[in-house]
């Protein structure tokens, strides 16, 4: 299995909703990442988990809450989002943070906040 | 500050060769990556350079000069499916990826 699987692929939520994005990989990678990408912009790093511990939080608002239940799973809990949070949310993984090859990205969750 | 520059858009002809340049200024250097991203899809890994020189992988090659803070991605025998954005990313001393804004490559028949 050489994939990163993200669910759901599309999500529409209201500003008062609570939802979760899920990410799963079975490549034995020990670093996992959440990125946010707006149209025609590069990915912006949100969170990095290394060996299941949060190692980087790029000053992301608290309405985004990451969780890493085990080495294969990564969740992003969403609460009270704003319309400007609408974007493509990408999960990625790598062997570790210093891996000599690229990150493997999931296909993303297209989030729309209404 | 940290900065990665690449052209916003390039146009090339099917069957031809195109070179996409990337220059960078980062806090330390732990490798440079090239990714391909089709519209609405996730980035896919193309190449990784950490030492100076050329890395060849099929129709794609990537070059790095650390002293010049410069890399290029060379695409040969262009196909229509190569129409995509190409993102240059540098891993800095904190092992964080710094991304360029991407180069949109348009292939014409």
PDB file of C-alpha atoms in Angstrom:
ATOM      1  CA  UNK A   1       0.000   0.000   0.000  1.00  0.00           C
ATOM      2  CA  UNK A   2       1.683   3.191  -1.174  1.00  0.00           C
ATOM      3  CA  UNK A   3      -1.161   5.586  -0.655  1.00  0.00           C
ATOM      4  CA  UNK A   4      -2.398   8.188   1.760  1.00  0.00           C
ATOM      5  CA  UNK A   5      -6.172   7.958   2.022  1.00  0.00           C
ATOM      6  CA  UNK A   6      -8.243  10.966   2.998  1.00  0.00           C
ATOM      7  CA  UNK A   7     -11.937  11.087   3.795  1.00  0.00           C
ATOM      8  CA  UNK A   8     -14.244  12.669   2.973  1.00  0.00           C
ATOM      9  CA  UNK A   9     -13.280  13.950  -0.482  1.00  0.00           C
ATOM     10  CA  UNK A  10     -15.760  16.803  -0.252  1.00  0.00           C
ATOM     11  CA  UNK A  11     -17.304  18.470   2.792  1.00  0.00           C
ATOM     12  CA  UNK A  12     -19.758  21.331   3.133  1.00  0.00           C
ATOM     13  CA  UNK A  13     -20.297  22.594   6.650  1.00  0.00           C
ATOM     14  CA  UNK A  14     -21.955  25.485   8.408  1.00  0.00           C
ATOM     15  CA  UNK A  15     -20.115  27.828  10.709  1.00  0.00           C
ATOM     16  CA  UNK A  16     -21.645  26.208  13.786  1.00  0.00           C
ATOM     17  CA  UNK A  17     -20.923  22.621  12.769  1.00  0.00           C
ATOM     18  CA  UNK A  18     -18.321  20.229  14.117  1.00  0.00           C
ATOM     19  CA  UNK A  19     -16.724  17.869  11.636  1.00  0.00           C
ATOM     20  CA  UNK A  20     -13.564  15.804  11.302  1.00  0.00           C
ATOM     21  CA  UNK A  21     -11.220  15.070   8.434  1.00  0.00           C
ATOM     22  CA  UNK A  22      -9.488  11.722   8.418  1.00  0.00           C
ATOM     23  CA  UNK A  23      -6.189  10.568   6.978  1.00  0.00           C
ATOM     24  CA  UNK A  24      -4.703   7.080   6.917  1.00  0.00           C
ATOM     25  CA  UNK A  25      -1.468   5.544   5.640  1.00  0.00           C
ATOM     26  CA  UNK A  26      -0.002   2.059   5.964  1.00  0.00           C
ATOM     27  CA  UNK A  27       3.481   2.681   4.604  1.00  0.00           C
ATOM     28  CA  UNK A  28       5.084   2.741   8.036  1.00  0.00           C
ATOM     29  CA  UNK A  29       5.745   6.460   7.725  1.00  0.00           C
ATOM     30  CA  UNK A  30       6.403   8.140  11.062  1.00  0.00           C
ATOM     31  CA  UNK A  31       5.820  11.752  10.041  1.00  0.00           C
ATOM     32  CA  UNK A  32       2.400  13.038   9.025  1.00  0.00           C
ATOM     33  CA  UNK A  33       1.331  16.502   7.987  1.00  0.00           C
ATOM     34  CA  UNK A  34      -1.755  18.632   7.498  1.00  0.00           C
ATOM     35  CA  UNK A  35      -1.618  21.288   4.792  1.00  0.00           C
ATOM     36  CA  UNK A  36      -4.154  23.868   3.674  1.00  0.00           C
ATOM     37  CA  UNK A  37      -4.142  24.944   0.040  1.00  0.00           C
ATOM     38  CA  UNK A  38      -6.076  27.781  -1.534  1.00  0.00           C
ATOM     39  CA  UNK A  39      -6.597  27.932  -5.302  1.00  0.00           C
ATOM     40  CA  UNK A  40      -3.468  28.781  -7.282  1.00  0.00           C
ATOM     41  CA  UNK A  41      -1.377  28.948  -4.097  1.00  0.00           C
ATOM     42  CA  UNK A  42       1.208  26.531  -2.710  1.00  0.00           C
ATOM     43  CA  UNK A  43       0.303  24.313   0.253  1.00  0.00           C
ATOM     44  CA  UNK A  44       0.549  25.971   3.677  1.00  0.00           C
ATOM     45  CA  UNK A  45       1.761  23.816   6.533  1.00  0.00           C
ATOM     46  CA  UNK A  46      -0.639  23.578   9.480  1.00  0.00           C
ATOM     47  CA  UNK A  47       0.585  20.716  11.670  1.00  0.00           C
ATOM     48  CA  UNK A  48       3.366  18.153  11.754  1.00  0.00           C
ATOM     49  CA  UNK A  49       3.296  14.958  13.753  1.00  0.00           C
ATOM     50  CA  UNK A  50       6.540  13.094  14.185  1.00  0.00           C
ATOM     51  CA  UNK A  51       6.377   9.695  15.854  1.00  0.00           C
ATOM     52  CA  UNK A  52       2.802  10.501  16.906  1.00  0.00           C
ATOM     53  CA  UNK A  53       3.786  13.674  18.709  1.00  0.00           C
ATOM     54  CA  UNK A  54       2.877  17.142  17.548  1.00  0.00           C
ATOM     55  CA  UNK A  55       6.166  18.751  16.634  1.00  0.00           C
ATOM     56  CA  UNK A  56       5.096  21.789  14.648  1.00  0.00           C
ATOM     57  CA  UNK A  57       1.992  23.943  14.894  1.00  0.00           C
ATOM     58  CA  UNK A  58       2.253  26.825  12.484  1.00  0.00           C
ATOM     59  CA  UNK A  59       0.164  29.178  14.662  1.00  0.00           C
ATOM     60  CA  UNK A  60      -3.061  27.710  13.368  1.00  0.00           C
ATOM     61  CA  UNK A  61      -6.333  28.997  14.926  1.00  0.00           C
ATOM     62  CA  UNK A  62      -7.758  26.806  17.680  1.00  0.00           C
ATOM     63  CA  UNK A  63     -10.846  26.069  15.602  1.00  0.00           C
ATOM     64  CA  UNK A  64      -8.574  23.495  13.931  1.00  0.00           C
ATOM     65  CA  UNK A  65      -7.571  20.681  16.276  1.00  0.00           C
ATOM     66  CA  UNK A  66      -5.303  17.843  15.146  1.00  0.00           C
ATOM     67  CA  UNK A  67      -5.190  14.373  16.613  1.00  0.00           C
ATOM     68  CA  UNK A  68      -2.884  11.442  15.942  1.00  0.00           C
ATOM     69  CA  UNK A  69      -4.461   8.337  17.513  1.00  0.00           C
ATOM     70  CA  UNK A  70      -1.705   6.031  16.216  1.00  0.00           C
ATOM     71  CA  UNK A  71       1.105   5.913  13.701  1.00  0.00           C
ATOM     72  CA  UNK A  72      -1.245   5.253  10.796  1.00  0.00           C
ATOM     73  CA  UNK A  73      -4.024   7.730  11.483  1.00  0.00           C
ATOM     74  CA  UNK A  74      -4.271  11.492  11.536  1.00  0.00           C
ATOM     75  CA  UNK A  75      -7.426  13.482  12.170  1.00  0.00           C
ATOM     76  CA  UNK A  76      -8.252  17.154  11.876  1.00  0.00           C
ATOM     77  CA  UNK A  77     -11.210  18.257  13.998  1.00  0.00           C
ATOM     78  CA  UNK A  78     -13.058  21.332  12.784  1.00  0.00           C
ATOM     79  CA  UNK A  79     -15.282  23.584  14.862  1.00  0.00           C
ATOM     80  CA  UNK A  80     -16.794  27.029  14.308  1.00  0.00           C
ATOM     81  CA  UNK A  81     -15.002  27.570  11.011  1.00  0.00           C
ATOM     82  CA  UNK A  82     -15.201  30.722   8.936  1.00  0.00           C
ATOM     83  CA  UNK A  83     -15.948  31.001   5.200  1.00  0.00           C
ATOM     84  CA  UNK A  84     -12.305  31.958   4.599  1.00  0.00           C
ATOM     85  CA  UNK A  85     -11.338  28.499   5.864  1.00  0.00           C
ATOM     86  CA  UNK A  86     -12.767  27.023   2.677  1.00  0.00           C
ATOM     87  CA  UNK A  87      -9.847  25.322   0.913  1.00  0.00           C
ATOM     88  CA  UNK A  88      -8.319  22.019  -0.089  1.00  0.00           C
ATOM     89  CA  UNK A  89      -6.976  20.248   3.001  1.00  0.00           C
ATOM     90  CA  UNK A  90      -4.140  17.903   2.236  1.00  0.00           C
ATOM     91  CA  UNK A  91      -2.671  15.186   4.397  1.00  0.00           C
ATOM     92  CA  UNK A  92       0.840  13.962   3.665  1.00  0.00           C
ATOM     93  CA  UNK A  93       3.275  11.489   5.146  1.00  0.00           C
ATOM     94  CA  UNK A  94       6.977  10.740   4.939  1.00  0.00           C
ATOM     95  CA  UNK A  95       9.333   8.100   6.333  1.00  0.00           C
ATOM     96  CA  UNK A  96      10.404  10.688   8.856  1.00  0.00           C
ATOM     97  CA  UNK A  97      10.926  14.438   8.787  1.00  0.00           C
ATOM     98  CA  UNK A  98      14.402  14.090   7.286  1.00  0.00           C
ATOM     99  CA  UNK A  99      13.482  11.538   4.631  1.00  0.00           C
ATOM    100  CA  UNK A 100      15.480  11.682   1.416  1.00  0.00           C
ATOM    101  CA  UNK A 101      12.428  11.424  -0.729  1.00  0.00           C
ATOM    102  CA  UNK A 102       9.240  13.301  -1.131  1.00  0.00           C
ATOM    103  CA  UNK A 103       6.138  13.393   0.909  1.00  0.00           C
ATOM    104  CA  UNK A 104       3.230  11.262  -0.239  1.00  0.00           C
ATOM    105  CA  UNK A 105       0.088  13.348  -0.398  1.00  0.00           C
ATOM    106  CA  UNK A 106      -3.488  12.214  -0.086  1.00  0.00           C
ATOM    107  CA  UNK A 107      -6.005  13.375  -2.673  1.00  0.00           C
ATOM    108  CA  UNK A 108      -7.321  15.975  -0.251  1.00  0.00           C
ATOM    109  CA  UNK A 109     -10.626  17.076   1.223  1.00  0.00           C
ATOM    110  CA  UNK A 110     -12.316  19.955  -0.545  1.00  0.00           C
ATOM    111  CA  UNK A 111     -13.895  21.926   2.299  1.00  0.00           C
ATOM    112  CA  UNK A 112     -16.550  24.576   1.824  1.00  0.00           C
ATOM    113  CA  UNK A 113     -17.745  26.592   4.828  1.00  0.00           C
ATOM    114  CA  UNK A 114     -21.119  28.254   4.368  1.00  0.00           C
TER     115      UNK A 114
ATOM    116  CA  UNK B   1      13.331  35.857   5.280  1.00  0.00           C
ATOM    117  CA  UNK B   2      12.849  32.724   3.269  1.00  0.00           C
ATOM    118  CA  UNK B   3      11.981  33.007  -0.371  1.00  0.00           C
ATOM    119  CA  UNK B   4      11.539  30.724  -3.352  1.00  0.00           C
ATOM    120  CA  UNK B   5      11.044  32.175  -6.825  1.00  0.00           C
ATOM    121  CA  UNK B   6       9.788  30.443  -9.917  1.00  0.00           C
ATOM    122  CA  UNK B   7       8.040  31.756 -13.025  1.00  0.00           C
ATOM    123  CA  UNK B   8       4.285  32.067 -12.732  1.00  0.00           C
ATOM    124  CA  UNK B   9       3.447  30.534 -16.085  1.00  0.00           C
ATOM    125  CA  UNK B  10       5.203  28.950 -19.060  1.00  0.00           C
ATOM    126  CA  UNK B  11       3.966  27.698 -22.412  1.00  0.00           C
ATOM    127  CA  UNK B  12       5.553  24.950 -24.495  1.00  0.00           C
ATOM    128  CA  UNK B  13       4.744  22.777 -27.485  1.00  0.00           C
ATOM    129  CA  UNK B  14       3.949  19.075 -27.409  1.00  0.00           C
ATOM    130  CA  UNK B  15       7.076  17.039 -28.090  1.00  0.00           C
ATOM    131  CA  UNK B  16       9.427  19.866 -27.137  1.00  0.00           C
ATOM    132  CA  UNK B  17      11.652  20.431 -24.080  1.00  0.00           C
ATOM    133  CA  UNK B  18      10.979  22.939 -21.302  1.00  0.00           C
ATOM    134  CA  UNK B  19      13.091  24.069 -18.361  1.00  0.00           C
ATOM    135  CA  UNK B  20      11.440  25.457 -15.231  1.00  0.00           C
ATOM    136  CA  UNK B  21      13.792  27.425 -13.000  1.00  0.00           C
ATOM    137  CA  UNK B  22      13.691  27.857  -9.245  1.00  0.00           C
ATOM    138  CA  UNK B  23      15.867  30.123  -7.096  1.00  0.00           C
ATOM    139  CA  UNK B  24      15.822  30.032  -3.339  1.00  0.00           C
ATOM    140  CA  UNK B  25      17.015  31.818  -0.217  1.00  0.00           C
ATOM    141  CA  UNK B  26      16.322  29.789   2.904  1.00  0.00           C
ATOM    142  CA  UNK B  27      17.517  29.323   6.462  1.00  0.00           C
ATOM    143  CA  UNK B  28      19.696  26.331   5.823  1.00  0.00           C
ATOM    144  CA  UNK B  29      19.274  23.653   3.192  1.00  0.00           C
ATOM    145  CA  UNK B  30      18.325  20.016   3.553  1.00  0.00           C
ATOM    146  CA  UNK B  31      17.198  19.163   0.076  1.00  0.00           C
ATOM    147  CA  UNK B  32      15.078  20.484  -2.772  1.00  0.00           C
ATOM    148  CA  UNK B  33      11.926  18.837  -4.105  1.00  0.00           C
ATOM    149  CA  UNK B  34       9.906  19.178  -7.277  1.00  0.00           C
ATOM    150  CA  UNK B  35       6.227  18.300  -7.304  1.00  0.00           C
ATOM    151  CA  UNK B  36       3.638  18.149 -10.058  1.00  0.00           C
ATOM    152  CA  UNK B  37       0.086  19.220  -9.313  1.00  0.00           C
ATOM    153  CA  UNK B  38      -2.847  18.951 -11.678  1.00  0.00           C
ATOM    154  CA  UNK B  39      -5.732  21.335 -11.042  1.00  0.00           C
ATOM    155  CA  UNK B  40      -7.853  20.206  -8.105  1.00  0.00           C
ATOM    156  CA  UNK B  41      -5.566  17.294  -7.282  1.00  0.00           C
ATOM    157  CA  UNK B  42      -2.877  16.618  -4.709  1.00  0.00           C
ATOM    158  CA  UNK B  43       0.815  17.268  -5.471  1.00  0.00           C
ATOM    159  CA  UNK B  44       2.786  14.248  -6.634  1.00  0.00           C
ATOM    160  CA  UNK B  45       6.489  13.870  -5.972  1.00  0.00           C
ATOM    161  CA  UNK B  46       8.778  14.168  -9.006  1.00  0.00           C
ATOM    162  CA  UNK B  47      12.354  14.545  -7.770  1.00  0.00           C
ATOM    163  CA  UNK B  48      14.705  15.242  -4.891  1.00  0.00           C
ATOM    164  CA  UNK B  49      18.146  16.883  -5.000  1.00  0.00           C
ATOM    165  CA  UNK B  50      20.451  17.367  -2.051  1.00  0.00           C
ATOM    166  CA  UNK B  51      23.852  17.333  -3.784  1.00  0.00           C
ATOM    167  CA  UNK B  52      24.928  19.463  -6.721  1.00  0.00           C
ATOM    168  CA  UNK B  53      24.306  18.014 -10.112  1.00  0.00           C
ATOM    169  CA  UNK B  54      21.707  16.447 -12.309  1.00  0.00           C
ATOM    170  CA  UNK B  55      19.223  13.753 -11.324  1.00  0.00           C
ATOM    171  CA  UNK B  56      17.550  12.035 -14.240  1.00  0.00           C
ATOM    172  CA  UNK B  57      14.315  10.098 -14.045  1.00  0.00           C
ATOM    173  CA  UNK B  58      12.815   9.191 -17.374  1.00  0.00           C
ATOM    174  CA  UNK B  59      11.553  12.251 -19.223  1.00  0.00           C
ATOM    175  CA  UNK B  60      12.138  14.434 -16.156  1.00  0.00           C
ATOM    176  CA  UNK B  61      15.481  15.684 -14.854  1.00  0.00           C
ATOM    177  CA  UNK B  62      16.274  18.029 -11.994  1.00  0.00           C
ATOM    178  CA  UNK B  63      19.444  20.022 -11.436  1.00  0.00           C
ATOM    179  CA  UNK B  64      20.788  21.683  -8.309  1.00  0.00           C
ATOM    180  CA  UNK B  65      23.510  24.232  -7.603  1.00  0.00           C
ATOM    181  CA  UNK B  66      23.661  24.901  -3.878  1.00  0.00           C
ATOM    182  CA  UNK B  67      26.255  27.681  -4.207  1.00  0.00           C
ATOM    183  CA  UNK B  68      23.918  29.571  -6.533  1.00  0.00           C
ATOM    184  CA  UNK B  69      20.693  28.714  -4.715  1.00  0.00           C
ATOM    185  CA  UNK B  70      19.351  27.459  -8.018  1.00  0.00           C
ATOM    186  CA  UNK B  71      17.523  24.470  -9.406  1.00  0.00           C
ATOM    187  CA  UNK B  72      15.728  23.599 -12.584  1.00  0.00           C
ATOM    188  CA  UNK B  73      13.302  20.927 -13.694  1.00  0.00           C
ATOM    189  CA  UNK B  74      13.752  19.761 -17.270  1.00  0.00           C
ATOM    190  CA  UNK B  75      10.865  18.063 -19.037  1.00  0.00           C
ATOM    191  CA  UNK B  76      11.574  16.326 -22.342  1.00  0.00           C
ATOM    192  CA  UNK B  77       9.259  14.986 -25.043  1.00  0.00           C
ATOM    193  CA  UNK B  78       6.395  16.987 -23.630  1.00  0.00           C
ATOM    194  CA  UNK B  79       2.959  15.409 -23.612  1.00  0.00           C
ATOM    195  CA  UNK B  80      -0.415  17.075 -23.203  1.00  0.00           C
ATOM    196  CA  UNK B  81      -0.778  15.385 -19.813  1.00  0.00           C
ATOM    197  CA  UNK B  82       2.246  17.344 -18.583  1.00  0.00           C
ATOM    198  CA  UNK B  83       0.046  20.432 -18.425  1.00  0.00           C
ATOM    199  CA  UNK B  84       0.043  21.111 -14.693  1.00  0.00           C
ATOM    200  CA  UNK B  85       1.574  23.287 -12.016  1.00  0.00           C
ATOM    201  CA  UNK B  86       5.125  22.477 -10.967  1.00  0.00           C
ATOM    202  CA  UNK B  87       6.074  23.330  -7.416  1.00  0.00           C
ATOM    203  CA  UNK B  88       9.606  23.790  -6.129  1.00  0.00           C
ATOM    204  CA  UNK B  89      10.065  23.241  -2.380  1.00  0.00           C
ATOM    205  CA  UNK B  90      13.167  23.543  -0.193  1.00  0.00           C
ATOM    206  CA  UNK B  91      13.599  21.829   3.168  1.00  0.00           C
ATOM    207  CA  UNK B  92      15.237  24.249   5.564  1.00  0.00           C
ATOM    208  CA  UNK B  93      17.443  23.722   8.615  1.00  0.00           C
ATOM    209  CA  UNK B  94      14.346  22.944  10.723  1.00  0.00           C
ATOM    210  CA  UNK B  95      13.295  20.275   8.210  1.00  0.00           C
ATOM    211  CA  UNK B  96      10.310  22.353   7.162  1.00  0.00           C
ATOM    212  CA  UNK B  97       9.321  22.552   3.511  1.00  0.00           C
ATOM    213  CA  UNK B  98       9.304  26.056   2.085  1.00  0.00           C
ATOM    214  CA  UNK B  99       7.177  26.112  -1.052  1.00  0.00           C
ATOM    215  CA  UNK B 100       7.408  28.200  -4.177  1.00  0.00           C
ATOM    216  CA  UNK B 101       4.172  29.553  -5.631  1.00  0.00           C
ATOM    217  CA  UNK B 102       4.344  27.088  -8.505  1.00  0.00           C
ATOM    218  CA  UNK B 103       4.755  27.384 -12.261  1.00  0.00           C
ATOM    219  CA  UNK B 104       1.721  26.718 -14.399  1.00  0.00           C
ATOM    220  CA  UNK B 105       2.884  24.879 -17.517  1.00  0.00           C
ATOM    221  CA  UNK B 106       0.627  25.025 -20.567  1.00  0.00           C
ATOM    222  CA  UNK B 107       1.296  22.523 -23.351  1.00  0.00           C
ATOM    223  CA  UNK B 108       0.023  23.380 -26.822  1.00  0.00           C
ATOM    224  CA  UNK B 109      -0.406  20.852 -29.668  1.00  0.00           C
TER     225      UNK B 109
END
